[in-house]
Amino acid sequence: MGATARRSDDVVRDSRAPGRETVESVVVAFALALVFKAFEAEAFVIPTGSMAPTLMGRHKDLVCDACGEAFRVGCSSEVDEAAGRVDPARAPQRGDCPNCGAVEDLSRLAVPWHDPRLDSFNGDRILVDKIAYDFREPARWDVVVFKFPEDAKVNYIKRLVGLPGETVTIAGGDIWIARDDGPPAIARKPADTLVAMLQGVHDSRHVDEAPAGAGRPTAWADWSAPGTAACGWTTDDAGRSFAVRCPGGAPAALRFRRLLAAPGAGGDAAPDPPAPVLIGDFQAYNSGQRPRLTALAGTGVAIDGDHWVGDLAVELDLESRAAAGTVTLDLVESGVPHTCTIDLADGTATLARDAAAGPVAATARTPVRGRGRWRILFANVDDELSLFVDGRRVPCDSATDWVRSVADAQAARPVAAGGSPGDDAAGDLAPVGITARGADLRVDRLRVLRDVHYIALRNNAQPVTAGRGADRARFVLGDDEFFMLGDNSAASADSRLWPSGHQVGRHLIVGRALVVFWPHAVPAGWSIPLKISTWELRLPFVPNFARMRFVR
């Protein structure tokens, strides 16, 4: 049969007047958006830096003039909420590079031309899943938006660390959990959260070459005593990468020291020489709020921050140029070495903690064998050793954690020794090492990282003595009560400090932070500022795709 001709009444005609369809579509879309916002997801803007560096509040993007490290400095203080405007007089006056310690001057607010270092950007925009907890219970380490218990019209965002019925203790920079009158046990992070919460201490890709060129020490250095080694680590790019070739079973050690210049008279940084300091809880976002270095009582050593941090990690690209040999990564905490030794002949990794209290000895099979190149992360965090190869955690044949008491954690002290090449003492002044034995290796993109250090404060108590870990703070949670902390512990008004109580009721939880969907845009080389009250946008701009990410 032939094709049937379409009749005029086969056509569905719209009985609405011209333009009505468009108007109704807009109304329906608006209504759906309101329903979506009310019940499923909602966008929020991060105003302050209490969750930095996980989430950024209002800040300045800086690049260190000395080493090229990119970092951010908080500037939410410059917003005058009462007047609804930005007050330049309240802007941060300096930015301390977290990598090399150089100070960026931000006080040039009267210059007649545009200096991009003076730009302030609004905080991250995040998407919050408001129905997540209709289907599952809130979990420890979730990043959560909730109504402030003292003013339900105000939204807060923090990390959930305590669950209903638990007793939460902060000691030694860590979270400890007890239930049903049992002893407190350290709260360990899942693998993806552990990695996401690590904060940078040093990145070998960014080197201040001026000190090296002047004969000053470098952060990573060959640790052989002069004239004693059959082989040693060398660098031909000012410390960005290192290579070694060890004949037979000869060893060669490469170690990291946190080198910073001590403050000089009048508060100015002394130009030389930088000296080893203990790794601490310094956070670049808080630059200028207090002196960077704190003296460790009873020693001639300083801490980079207010509190010493012993939970560290090292990440690097490892290139093996021979079929055999071993490489050992080590992390020192309180003078105790924590090691990961990889046999390059068969890929066997041995994780160990050489301590009378809480020894560890575990093995794992890894793809790190023979010739090749791998990205390796070794961490000593939350009283547990973890090894990652090419982004994946390597399972071990036995436990790599250990048990200690809250009192022991609170009493832990750094060992202020081992800060000079050739010094064999296991000290916290050179807490990260790489030792090759009978191997031909090259390492680059070396990063030293630290865990978040939670400060034990309660109801606006004063910070504890530097270098003494933290005084113990204990919080009891009832049914349907949660405990929230900020990742930027030194600048977070969280459950520790609320005068009316530390708990957040279940009914106050809005949802779980999912993704940073719009960090601040990147202005073009030339741009025109568009300002509305405290909100500013520079045109034209490029979306900041590099910082769009899931929140972990």
XYZ file of C-alpha atoms in Angstrom, residues 23-24 44 61 106 127 141 163 183 256 263 269 286 289 339 346 350 357 407 418 420 455 486 514 524 529:
26
model
C 6.088 31.837 30.108
C 4.699 28.574 31.434
C 26.280 27.221 49.149
C 45.616 33.513 45.238
C 50.391 42.390 50.466
C 26.691 21.616 45.998
C 34.726 12.289 58.272
C 28.664 10.215 66.330
C 38.781 2.989 76.555
C 64.493 15.981 54.236
C 62.885 35.852 62.727
C 63.078 37.433 58.663
C 46.203 31.995 58.280
C 47.590 36.217 62.232
C 59.759 2.310 57.371
C 60.351 -9.057 43.269
C 57.917 -4.609 54.154
C 55.438 -0.346 72.332
C 47.848 9.583 77.818
C 69.350 14.467 63.604
C 72.779 17.552 60.035
C 43.967 21.567 68.670
C 37.010 22.418 60.956
C 29.311 16.804 47.450
C 42.050 37.088 32.007
C 36.018 44.434 37.943
